mmCIF file of C-alpha atoms in Angstrom:
data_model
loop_
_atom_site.group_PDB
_atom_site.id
_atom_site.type_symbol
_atom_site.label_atom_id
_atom_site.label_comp_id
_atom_site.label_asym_id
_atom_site.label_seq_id
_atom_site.Cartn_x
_atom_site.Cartn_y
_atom_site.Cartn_z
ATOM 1 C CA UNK A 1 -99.924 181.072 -125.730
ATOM 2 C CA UNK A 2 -103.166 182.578 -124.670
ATOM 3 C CA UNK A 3 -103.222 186.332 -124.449
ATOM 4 C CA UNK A 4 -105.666 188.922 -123.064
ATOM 5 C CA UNK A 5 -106.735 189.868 -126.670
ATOM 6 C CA UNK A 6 -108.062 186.333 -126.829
ATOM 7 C CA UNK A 7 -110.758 186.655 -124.356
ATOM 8 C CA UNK A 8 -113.964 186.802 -125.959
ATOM 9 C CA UNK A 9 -113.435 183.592 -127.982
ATOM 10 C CA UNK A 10 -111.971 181.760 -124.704
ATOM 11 C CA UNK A 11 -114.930 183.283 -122.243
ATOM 12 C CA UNK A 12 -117.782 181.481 -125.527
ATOM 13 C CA UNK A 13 -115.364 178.073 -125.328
ATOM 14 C CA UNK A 14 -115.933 178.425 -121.226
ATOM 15 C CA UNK A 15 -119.427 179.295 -121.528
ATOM 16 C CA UNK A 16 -119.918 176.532 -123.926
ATOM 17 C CA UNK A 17 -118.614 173.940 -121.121
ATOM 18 C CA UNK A 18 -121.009 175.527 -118.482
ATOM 19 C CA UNK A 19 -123.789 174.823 -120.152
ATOM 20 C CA UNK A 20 -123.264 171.601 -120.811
ATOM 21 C CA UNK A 21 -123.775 171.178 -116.881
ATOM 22 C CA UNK A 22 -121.131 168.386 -116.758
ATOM 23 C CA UNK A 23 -118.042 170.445 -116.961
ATOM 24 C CA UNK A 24 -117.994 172.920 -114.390
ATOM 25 C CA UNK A 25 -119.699 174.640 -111.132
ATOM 26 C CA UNK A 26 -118.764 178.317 -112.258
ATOM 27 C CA UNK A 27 -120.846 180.765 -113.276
ATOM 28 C CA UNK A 28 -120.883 183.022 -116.286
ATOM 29 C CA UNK A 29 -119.966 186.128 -116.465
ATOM 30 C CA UNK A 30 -116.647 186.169 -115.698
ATOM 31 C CA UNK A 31 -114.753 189.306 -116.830
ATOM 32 C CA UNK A 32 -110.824 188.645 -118.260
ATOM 33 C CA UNK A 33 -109.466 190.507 -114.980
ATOM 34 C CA UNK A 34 -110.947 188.380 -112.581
ATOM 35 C CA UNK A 35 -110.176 185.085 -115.024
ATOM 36 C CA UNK A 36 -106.561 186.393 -115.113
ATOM 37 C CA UNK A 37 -106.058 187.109 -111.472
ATOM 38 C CA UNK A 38 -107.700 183.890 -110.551
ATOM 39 C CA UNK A 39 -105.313 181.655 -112.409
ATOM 40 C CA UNK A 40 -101.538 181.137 -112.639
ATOM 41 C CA UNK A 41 -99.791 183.333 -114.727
ATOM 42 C CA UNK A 42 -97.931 180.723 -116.467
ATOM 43 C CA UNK A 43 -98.918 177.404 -118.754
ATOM 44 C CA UNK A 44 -102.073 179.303 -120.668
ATOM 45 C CA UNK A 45 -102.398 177.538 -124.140
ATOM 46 C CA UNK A 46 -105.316 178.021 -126.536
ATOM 47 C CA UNK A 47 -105.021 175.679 -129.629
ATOM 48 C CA UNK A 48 -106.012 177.085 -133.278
ATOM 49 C CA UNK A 49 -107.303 175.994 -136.174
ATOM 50 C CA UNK A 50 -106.618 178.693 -138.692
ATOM 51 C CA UNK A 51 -107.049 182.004 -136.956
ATOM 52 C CA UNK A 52 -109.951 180.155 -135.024
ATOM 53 C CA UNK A 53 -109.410 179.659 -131.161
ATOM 54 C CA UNK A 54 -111.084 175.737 -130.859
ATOM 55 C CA UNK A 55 -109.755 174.967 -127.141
ATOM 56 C CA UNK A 56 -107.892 176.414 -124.172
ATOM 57 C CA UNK A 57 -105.994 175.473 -120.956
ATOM 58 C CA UNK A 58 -104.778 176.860 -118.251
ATOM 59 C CA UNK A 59 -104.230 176.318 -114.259
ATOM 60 C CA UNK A 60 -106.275 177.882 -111.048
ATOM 61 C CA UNK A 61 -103.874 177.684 -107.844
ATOM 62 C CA UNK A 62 -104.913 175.054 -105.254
ATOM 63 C CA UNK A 63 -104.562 176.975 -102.465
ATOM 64 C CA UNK A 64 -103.848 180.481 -102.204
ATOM 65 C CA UNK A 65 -100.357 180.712 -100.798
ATOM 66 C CA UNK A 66 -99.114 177.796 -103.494
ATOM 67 C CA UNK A 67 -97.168 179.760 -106.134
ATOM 68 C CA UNK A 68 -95.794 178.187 -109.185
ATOM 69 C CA UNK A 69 -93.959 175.735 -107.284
ATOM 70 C CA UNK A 70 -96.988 173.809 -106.021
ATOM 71 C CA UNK A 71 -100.168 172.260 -107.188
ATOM 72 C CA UNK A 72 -102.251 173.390 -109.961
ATOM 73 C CA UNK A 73 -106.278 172.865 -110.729
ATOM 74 C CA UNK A 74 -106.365 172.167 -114.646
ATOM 75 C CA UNK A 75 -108.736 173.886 -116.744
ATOM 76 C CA UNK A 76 -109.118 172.158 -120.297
ATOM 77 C CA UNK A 77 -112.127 173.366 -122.777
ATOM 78 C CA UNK A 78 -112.749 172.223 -126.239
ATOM 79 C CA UNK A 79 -115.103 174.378 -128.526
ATOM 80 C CA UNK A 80 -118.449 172.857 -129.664
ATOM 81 C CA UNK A 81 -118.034 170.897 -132.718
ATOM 82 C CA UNK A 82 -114.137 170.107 -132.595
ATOM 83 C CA UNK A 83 -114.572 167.358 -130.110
ATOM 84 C CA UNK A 84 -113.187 163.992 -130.454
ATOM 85 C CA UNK A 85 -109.936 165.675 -132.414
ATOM 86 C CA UNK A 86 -107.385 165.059 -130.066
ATOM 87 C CA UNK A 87 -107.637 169.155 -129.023
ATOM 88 C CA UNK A 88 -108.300 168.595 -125.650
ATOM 89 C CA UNK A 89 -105.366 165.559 -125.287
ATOM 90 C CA UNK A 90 -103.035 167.762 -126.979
ATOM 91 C CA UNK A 91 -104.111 170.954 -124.816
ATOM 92 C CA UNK A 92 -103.505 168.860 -121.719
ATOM 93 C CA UNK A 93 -99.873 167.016 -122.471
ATOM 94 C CA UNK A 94 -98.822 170.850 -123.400
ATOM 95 C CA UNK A 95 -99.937 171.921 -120.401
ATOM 96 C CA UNK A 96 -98.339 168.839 -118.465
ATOM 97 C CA UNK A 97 -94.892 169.443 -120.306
ATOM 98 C CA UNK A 98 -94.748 172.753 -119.594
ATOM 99 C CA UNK A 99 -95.930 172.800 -115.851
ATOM 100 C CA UNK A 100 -93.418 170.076 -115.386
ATOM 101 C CA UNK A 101 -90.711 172.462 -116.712
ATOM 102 C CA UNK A 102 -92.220 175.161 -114.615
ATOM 103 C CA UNK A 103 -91.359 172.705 -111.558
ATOM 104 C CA UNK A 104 -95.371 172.199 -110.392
ATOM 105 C CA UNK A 105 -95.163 169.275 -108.123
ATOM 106 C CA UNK A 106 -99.133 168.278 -108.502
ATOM 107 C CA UNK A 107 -101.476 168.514 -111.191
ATOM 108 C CA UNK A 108 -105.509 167.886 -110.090
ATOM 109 C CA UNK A 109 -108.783 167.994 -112.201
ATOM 110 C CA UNK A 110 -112.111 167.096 -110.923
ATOM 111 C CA UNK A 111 -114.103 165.284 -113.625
ATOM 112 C CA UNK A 112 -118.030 164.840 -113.774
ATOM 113 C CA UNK A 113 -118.537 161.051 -113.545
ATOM 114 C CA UNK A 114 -120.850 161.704 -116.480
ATOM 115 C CA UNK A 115 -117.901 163.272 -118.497
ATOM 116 C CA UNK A 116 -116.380 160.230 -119.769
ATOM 117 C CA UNK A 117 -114.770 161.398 -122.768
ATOM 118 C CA UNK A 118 -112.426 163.818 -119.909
ATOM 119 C CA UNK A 119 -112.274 160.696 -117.853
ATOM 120 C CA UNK A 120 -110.318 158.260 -120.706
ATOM 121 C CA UNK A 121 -107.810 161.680 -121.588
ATOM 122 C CA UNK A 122 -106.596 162.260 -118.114
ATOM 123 C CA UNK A 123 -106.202 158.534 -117.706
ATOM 124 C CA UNK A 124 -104.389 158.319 -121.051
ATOM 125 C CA UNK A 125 -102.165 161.402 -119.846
ATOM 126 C CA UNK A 126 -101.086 159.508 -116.371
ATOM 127 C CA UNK A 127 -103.295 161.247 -114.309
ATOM 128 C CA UNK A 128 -104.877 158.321 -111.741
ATOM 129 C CA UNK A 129 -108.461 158.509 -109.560
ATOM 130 C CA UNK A 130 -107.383 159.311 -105.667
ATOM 131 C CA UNK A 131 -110.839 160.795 -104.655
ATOM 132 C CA UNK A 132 -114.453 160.596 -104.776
ATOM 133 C CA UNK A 133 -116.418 163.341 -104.057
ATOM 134 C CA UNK A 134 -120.201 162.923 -103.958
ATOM 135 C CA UNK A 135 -122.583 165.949 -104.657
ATOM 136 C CA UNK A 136 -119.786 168.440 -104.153
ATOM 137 C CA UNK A 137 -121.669 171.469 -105.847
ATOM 138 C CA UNK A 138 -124.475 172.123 -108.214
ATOM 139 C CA UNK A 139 -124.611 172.659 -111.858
ATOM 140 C CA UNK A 140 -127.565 174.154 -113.818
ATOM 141 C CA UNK A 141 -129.290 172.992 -110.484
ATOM 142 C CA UNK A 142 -128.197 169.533 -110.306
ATOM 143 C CA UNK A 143 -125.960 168.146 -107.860
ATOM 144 C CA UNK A 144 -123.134 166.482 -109.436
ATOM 145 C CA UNK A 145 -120.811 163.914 -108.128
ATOM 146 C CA UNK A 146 -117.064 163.697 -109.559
ATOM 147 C CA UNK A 147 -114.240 162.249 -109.333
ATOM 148 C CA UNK A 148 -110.653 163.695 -108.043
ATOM 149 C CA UNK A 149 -107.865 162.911 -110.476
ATOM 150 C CA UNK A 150 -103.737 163.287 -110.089
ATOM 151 C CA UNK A 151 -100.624 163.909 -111.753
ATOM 152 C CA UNK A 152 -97.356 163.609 -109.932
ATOM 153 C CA UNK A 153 -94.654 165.809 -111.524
ATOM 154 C CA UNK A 154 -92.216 162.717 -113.238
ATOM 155 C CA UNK A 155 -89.409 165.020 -112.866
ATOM 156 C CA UNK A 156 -89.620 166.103 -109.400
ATOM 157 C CA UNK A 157 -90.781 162.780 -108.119
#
């Protein structure tokens, strides 16, 4: 479970994925209060390898007024250098089991088109393409196009 004391390694894993300019359109410089109150309270996971935070998860609400009952925006970073380790996959089916327990209905990500590696895990995890969305926001001044990705909640449905 991820805890506030974790910060500063989690905020270098997110900075990390901005820069790669494929993984997100926030900015930097985003202090642990405004992180926290900005995403669910519940299904926060980092993943360790020794003491060593290498990856984190975690879910934004969709829409303001959705609590934990609705639809979450999935957040899953993977530390420079432990790539391709089955982190992120193992990150995201946590975070699927538990939201499902939690009773979310939806899961959504929106995935670069140039993040394939993201692309193959959600698909693997059951999550399918519903949405296209073409130069929906810059990153490190580039528009970016992605792609709008589901999960229905198998126990609800």
């Amino acid at each position: 479970m991820m805890r506030a004391a974790d910060w500063s390694e989690i905020n270098d894993i997110y900075q990390e994925g901005i820069d790669t300019g494929t993984a997100s359109f926030r900015t930097p410089d985003i202090s642990w209060k405004d992180w926290d109150s900005s995403h669910l309270k519940t299904c926060r996971f980092v993943s360790l390898q020794g003491k060593e935070i290498v990856g984190w998860c975690a879910l934004l609400p969709v829409i303001a007024n959705y609590d934990v009952g609705g639809v979450g925006e999935i957040e899953v970073y993977v530390k420079q250098g432990y790539k391709g380790q089955g982190i992120g996959s193992a990150l995201l089916n946590a975070l699927i089991i538990e939201s499902e327990k939690k009773g979310i209905w939806m899961l959504q990500a929106g995935i670069f088109l140039q993040n394939s590696a993201s692309l193959k895990i959600y698909e693997k995890a059951g999550f399918r393409v519903v949405g296209y969305r073409e130069k929906i926001g810059k990153a490190k001044g580039v528009w970016q196009d992605n792609l709008l990705m589901e999960r229905r909640n198998k126990l609800i449905a």
